[in-house]
C-alpha positions as a printed NumPy array, in Angstrom:
array([[ 48.534, 133.299, 167.012],
       [ 49.183, 130.509, 164.86 ],
       [ 52.279, 128.443, 166.508],
       [ 53.662, 125.126, 165.161],
       [ 53.771, 125.796, 161.365],
       [ 56.702, 125.5  , 159.636],
       [ 57.379, 128.454, 157.018],
       [ 56.55 , 125.58 , 154.499],
       [ 53.672, 124.275, 156.105],
       [ 52.593, 128.25 , 155.368],
       [ 53.616, 128.404, 152.034],
       [ 51.205, 125.397, 151.817],
       [ 48.508, 127.108, 152.284],
       [ 49.39 , 130.951, 150.554],
       [ 49.428, 128.441, 148.138],
       [ 46.24 , 127.203, 148.501],
       [ 44.239, 129.829, 149.339],
       [ 43.866, 129.411, 152.938],
       [ 45.697, 132.949, 154.119],
       [ 43.422, 136.117, 153.631],
       [ 44.354, 139.762, 153.889],
       [ 40.921, 141.939, 154.309],
       [ 39.139, 139.401, 152.886],
       [ 40.919, 138.634, 150.039],
       [ 43.459, 135.459, 149.15 ],
       [ 47.537, 135.891, 149.501],
       [ 48.767, 135.549, 146.127],
       [ 53.097, 135.875, 147.117],
       [ 54.828, 134.909, 150.151],
       [ 55.785, 138.079, 149.764],
       [ 53.226, 139.861, 150.939],
       [ 53.881, 142.731, 153.522],
       [ 51.266, 143.368, 156.064],
       [ 50.182, 147.163, 156.686],
       [ 48.807, 148.276, 159.687],
       [ 45.218, 147.523, 160.701],
       [ 45.339, 145.233, 157.775],
       [ 42.953, 142.006, 158.863],
       [ 44.577, 138.593, 158.435],
       [ 42.681, 134.82 , 158.548],
       [ 44.192, 131.603, 157.928],
       [ 42.065, 128.74 , 158.276],
       [ 43.72 , 125.497, 158.295],
       [ 42.312, 122.672, 157.281],
       [ 41.93 , 119.629, 159.225],
       [ 44.894, 116.786, 158.203],
       [ 43.748, 113.48 , 158.796],
       [ 46.731, 110.887, 158.625],
       [ 45.103, 107.597, 159.656],
       [ 48.307, 105.368, 159.068],
       [ 51.468, 107.217, 158.147],
       [ 52.819, 104.384, 155.097],
       [ 56.765, 104.105, 154.863],
       [ 58.856, 104.697, 152.301],
       [ 62.275, 102.87 , 151.775],
       [ 63.71 , 104.738, 148.691],
       [ 64.359, 107.58 , 152.212],
       [ 67.558, 106.899, 152.955],
       [ 68.559, 107.098, 156.771],
       [ 71.693, 106.365, 158.34 ],
       [ 71.433, 104.813, 161.726],
       [ 73.871, 104.908, 164.117],
       [ 72.971, 102.891, 166.878],
       [ 69.416, 100.562, 167.263],
       [ 68.259,  99.02 , 170.235],
       [ 64.73 ,  97.57 , 171.589],
       [ 63.626, 101.307, 172.978],
       [ 65.878, 104.239, 170.732],
       [ 66.906, 105.148, 167.473],
       [ 69.855, 107.249, 166.418],
       [ 69.753, 108.179, 163.26 ],
       [ 72.171, 111.073, 161.913],
       [ 69.93 , 113.579, 159.621],
       [ 71.302, 114.43 , 156.413],
       [ 70.602, 118.362, 155.407],
       [ 67.964, 118.99 , 152.924],
       [ 65.534, 115.9  , 154.823],
       [ 62.476, 116.377, 156.758],
       [ 61.855, 115.4  , 159.637],
       [ 58.151, 114.742, 159.912],
       [ 54.984, 115.018, 157.027],
       [ 53.38 , 118.744, 157.364],
       [ 51.08 , 120.614, 154.862],
       [ 54.183, 121.181, 152.677],
       [ 55.503, 117.997, 153.036],
       [ 53.412, 114.795, 152.5  ],
       [ 56.055, 112.257, 151.445],
       [ 59.222, 111.83 , 151.586],
       [ 60.048, 112.896, 155.246],
       [ 62.879, 111.079, 157.213],
       [ 59.386, 109.964, 159.235],
       [ 58.713, 108.404, 155.88 ],
       [ 62.411, 105.711, 156.093],
       [ 62.205, 105.897, 159.343],
       [ 58.33 , 103.856, 159.199],
       [ 59.667, 101.383, 156.117],
       [ 62.792, 100.208, 158.827],
       [ 60.97 , 100.099, 161.957],
       [ 56.662,  99.775, 161.672],
       [ 56.678,  99.103, 165.495],
       [ 57.007, 103.637, 165.268],
       [ 53.439, 103.781, 163.958],
       [ 52.228, 102.728, 167.918],
       [ 54.726, 105.445, 168.971],
       [ 54.094, 108.825, 169.646],
       [ 51.812, 111.41 , 171.975],
       [ 49.482, 111.389, 169.454],
       [ 50.324, 112.404, 166.514],
       [ 50.369, 110.199, 163.427],
       [ 52.341, 112.298, 161.525],
       [ 55.331, 112.111, 163.958],
       [ 55.503, 108.757, 165.826],
       [ 58.235, 108.448, 167.898],
       [ 59.905, 111.853, 167.029],
       [ 61.198, 113.398, 170.457],
       [ 63.126, 116.147, 168.98 ],
       [ 63.429, 117.874, 165.208],
       [ 66.079, 119.191, 163.216],
       [ 65.483, 122.229, 160.671],
       [ 65.466, 120.921, 157.115],
       [ 68.666, 122.215, 156.572],
       [ 70.775, 121.221, 159.918],
       [ 72.303, 117.888, 159.381],
       [ 73.595, 115.346, 162.484],
       [ 71.948, 113.715, 164.948],
       [ 68.567, 112.655, 166.423],
       [ 66.837, 110.042, 169.217],
       [ 64.229, 108.411, 167.678],
       [ 61.859, 106.036, 170.722],
       [ 60.646, 102.873, 170.035],
       [ 58.714, 102.247, 173.119],
       [ 55.748, 104.089, 174.908],
       [ 58.162, 103.603, 178.136],
       [ 61.374, 105.53 , 176.115],
       [ 59.573, 107.74 , 173.879],
       [ 57.667, 109.346, 178.103],
       [ 61.848, 109.522, 179.276],
       [ 63.446, 110.919, 176.37 ],
       [ 60.778, 113.981, 176.284],
       [ 61.163, 114.062, 180.174],
       [ 65.277, 114.467, 179.767],
       [ 63.955, 117.616, 177.44 ],
       [ 61.796, 118.811, 179.613],
       [ 64.376, 118.584, 182.671],
       [ 67.295, 119.367, 180.42 ],
       [ 69.744, 116.274, 181.399],
       [ 69.7  , 115.53 , 177.518],
       [ 72.574, 117.131, 175.673],
       [ 72.74 , 118.489, 172.133],
       [ 75.503, 120.255, 170.446],
       [ 76.011, 121.68 , 167.297],
       [ 79.054, 122.601, 165.543],
       [ 78.735, 126.302, 163.452],
       [ 79.786, 128.501, 161.474],
       [ 78.725, 132.39 , 162.085],
       [ 80.178, 135.829, 161.449],
       [ 81.849, 138.527, 163.076],
       [ 84.484, 136.937, 165.576],
       [ 83.134, 136.206, 168.537],
       [ 84.543, 137.977, 171.643],
       [ 85.767, 136.074, 174.906],
       [ 85.741, 132.206, 175.092],
       [ 82.275, 131.07 , 175.752],
       [ 78.943, 132.345, 176.585],
       [ 75.517, 132.305, 176.969],
       [ 72.484, 133.901, 175.022],
       [ 69.593, 133.798, 177.084],
       [ 66.768, 135.538, 175.569],
       [ 63.508, 134.055, 174.8  ],
       [ 62.187, 133.127, 171.802],
       [ 58.637, 133.533, 169.789],
       [ 57.271, 133.727, 166.384],
       [ 57.277, 137.365, 164.6  ],
       [ 53.621, 139.177, 164.725],
       [ 54.512, 140.046, 160.911],
       [ 55.802, 136.411, 159.71 ],
       [ 54.259, 133.282, 162.093],
       [ 57.2  , 130.94 , 159.913],
       [ 60.055, 133.496, 161.579],
       [ 61.144, 133.529, 164.923],
       [ 62.631, 136.687, 166.812],
       [ 64.099, 137.017, 169.865],
       [ 60.446, 138.847, 171.879],
       [ 59.835, 139.227, 175.324],
       [ 56.739, 137.625, 175.22 ],
       [ 58.411, 134.406, 173.825],
       [ 59.829, 131.278, 175.991],
       [ 62.362, 131.084, 177.793],
       [ 65.641, 129.947, 175.463],
       [ 69.239, 129.733, 176.563],
       [ 71.714, 128.873, 174.4  ],
       [ 75.837, 128.105, 175.48 ],
       [ 78.586, 128.815, 173.274],
       [ 82.07 , 127.526, 173.044],
       [ 84.483, 129.769, 170.787],
       [ 86.884, 126.37 , 168.66 ],
       [ 88.636, 128.878, 166.134],
       [ 88.181, 132.075, 164.256],
       [ 89.113, 133.166, 160.963],
       [ 89.89 , 136.657, 159.193],
       [ 90.004, 135.311, 155.703],
       [ 87.977, 135.741, 153.187],
       [ 85.921, 137.705, 156.527],
       [ 86.214, 137.113, 159.768],
       [ 83.76 , 134.291, 161.498],
       [ 84.265, 132.214, 164.63 ],
       [ 83.626, 128.411, 164.788],
       [ 81.342, 128.158, 167.844],
       [ 80.079, 124.814, 169.842],
       [ 76.469, 125.89 , 171.135],
       [ 75.114, 123.619, 173.633],
       [ 70.743, 123.734, 173.615],
       [ 69.716, 124.373, 177.147],
       [ 66.194, 124.68 , 175.784],
       [ 64.79 , 123.404, 172.284],
       [ 62.576, 126.46 , 170.853],
       [ 61.908, 126.365, 166.741],
       [ 65.411, 127.824, 165.121],
       [ 66.93 , 128.417, 168.785],
       [ 70.589, 128.508, 167.647],
       [ 69.656, 130.232, 164.564],
       [ 67.813, 133.405, 165.571],
       [ 70.054, 133.222, 169.368],
       [ 73.357, 134.208, 166.987],
       [ 71.82 , 136.358, 164.96 ],
       [ 70.283, 139.035, 167.927],
       [ 74.124, 139.34 , 168.764],
       [ 74.796, 140.302, 165.426],
       [ 76.696, 136.81 , 164.622],
       [ 74.302, 134.975, 162.507],
       [ 74.667, 131.922, 160.895],
       [ 77.373, 131.794, 157.8  ],
       [ 75.105, 131.056, 154.972],
       [ 71.224, 131.217, 156.838],
       [ 69.16 , 133.447, 154.042],
       [ 66.85 , 133.741, 156.76 ],
       [ 68.401, 135.386, 159.384],
       [ 70.626, 137.755, 157.975],
       [ 73.681, 134.954, 157.448],
       [ 73.887, 134.661, 153.589],
       [ 76.659, 136.779, 152.6  ],
       [ 78.829, 136.707, 148.831],
       [ 82.362, 136.518, 150.553],
       [ 82.194, 132.77 , 151.53 ],
       [ 80.178, 130.772, 149.292],
       [ 78.454, 127.866, 151.403],
       [ 76.447, 125.616, 150.381],
       [ 73.051, 126.287, 153.353],
       [ 73.41 , 127.45 , 156.744],
       [ 76.205, 125.883, 158.341],
       [ 74.784, 123.873, 161.683],
       [ 74.86 , 120.393, 162.032],
       [ 73.989, 118.491, 165.269],
       [ 77.611, 117.02 , 166.204],
       [ 76.933, 115.365, 169.613],
       [ 73.917, 114.136, 171.418],
       [ 73.925, 111.688, 174.999],
       [ 70.637, 110.945, 176.921],
       [ 70.183, 108.091, 179.962],
       [ 69.394, 105.417, 178.174],
       [ 65.635, 104.7  , 178.744],
       [ 66.134, 101.354, 179.842],
       [ 69.149, 101.131, 181.693],
       [ 69.938, 103.999, 183.055],
       [ 73.731, 104.386, 181.885],
       [ 74.928, 107.729, 180.053],
       [ 74.897, 106.812, 175.898],
       [ 76.602, 109.16 , 173.806],
       [ 77.063, 109.747, 170.316],
       [ 78.606, 111.898, 168.068],
       [ 78.44 , 112.765, 164.058],
       [ 81.458, 113.858, 161.766],
       [ 81.252, 117.303, 159.971],
       [ 79.663, 116.628, 156.557],
       [ 81.825, 116.841, 153.31 ],
       [ 79.99 , 120.362, 152.434],
       [ 80.536, 122.031, 155.378],
       [ 83.836, 120.724, 156.497],
       [ 84.989, 122.016, 152.789],
       [ 83.968, 125.195, 153.941],
       [ 85.968, 124.655, 157.199],
       [ 89.088, 123.529, 154.747],
       [ 89.163, 126.508, 152.608],
       [ 89.044, 128.506, 155.417],
       [ 92.475, 126.955, 156.911],
       [ 93.857, 126.981, 153.603],
       [ 93.225, 130.663, 153.525],
       [ 91.521, 130.879, 150.34 ]])
């Protein structure tokens, strides 16, 4: 099974004719598979020798020191280069401003210093390592779950109770490698949530604060959809509905905390809800 490919990566492979079904090139991403069909995918080797920075990519840095950079990523910006996004990513902007990042990472020149990622349409805080020691420290904190990542989201329906835990393995859907799903064969995934507010009009919705105990692709989106409360505006997982106008999936990485790689002190960062999402809540508060 293919792993590590984004939706854009797969779309680019289809467009380039690298996806075959029963020996014939697929011409559309919406092609549905029939039981018994054979799918062959050729992933061309991408060689990145040295990634060039792009100063045109605006990078909002909320903290920087000799070890760590914390950025506030806007919605619509892809974190790192991939098959569907060769230029104009957050990494290109970071490298233009911090060339030393090119030496940092786990052997992947397309992701220098990148410790974790956010989906293209998710805004908010992201930590980037500036040294090999800092990289190992931050990755280790992700693995032992001492790095705290908190998100604010608006979901459909009234979530019962005041808090909860979704503990369900997440893996790639067998019929669509760009889509994640709750699956017995997936990787362990745990998402905690706290109810912040509920609204009745123009449709029942709930504001949640979600904390990741693991970091699977699309984890929050998949988990909330699995409990029948998809993220408002998330067309990928059933959250796009006409009753509330929202420009994207309502998901924002609002808080990030970790032990500083050099000092060992706990550091915390927060990000205000962007205007496009704040306007949605303002409208709900006004009863519009």
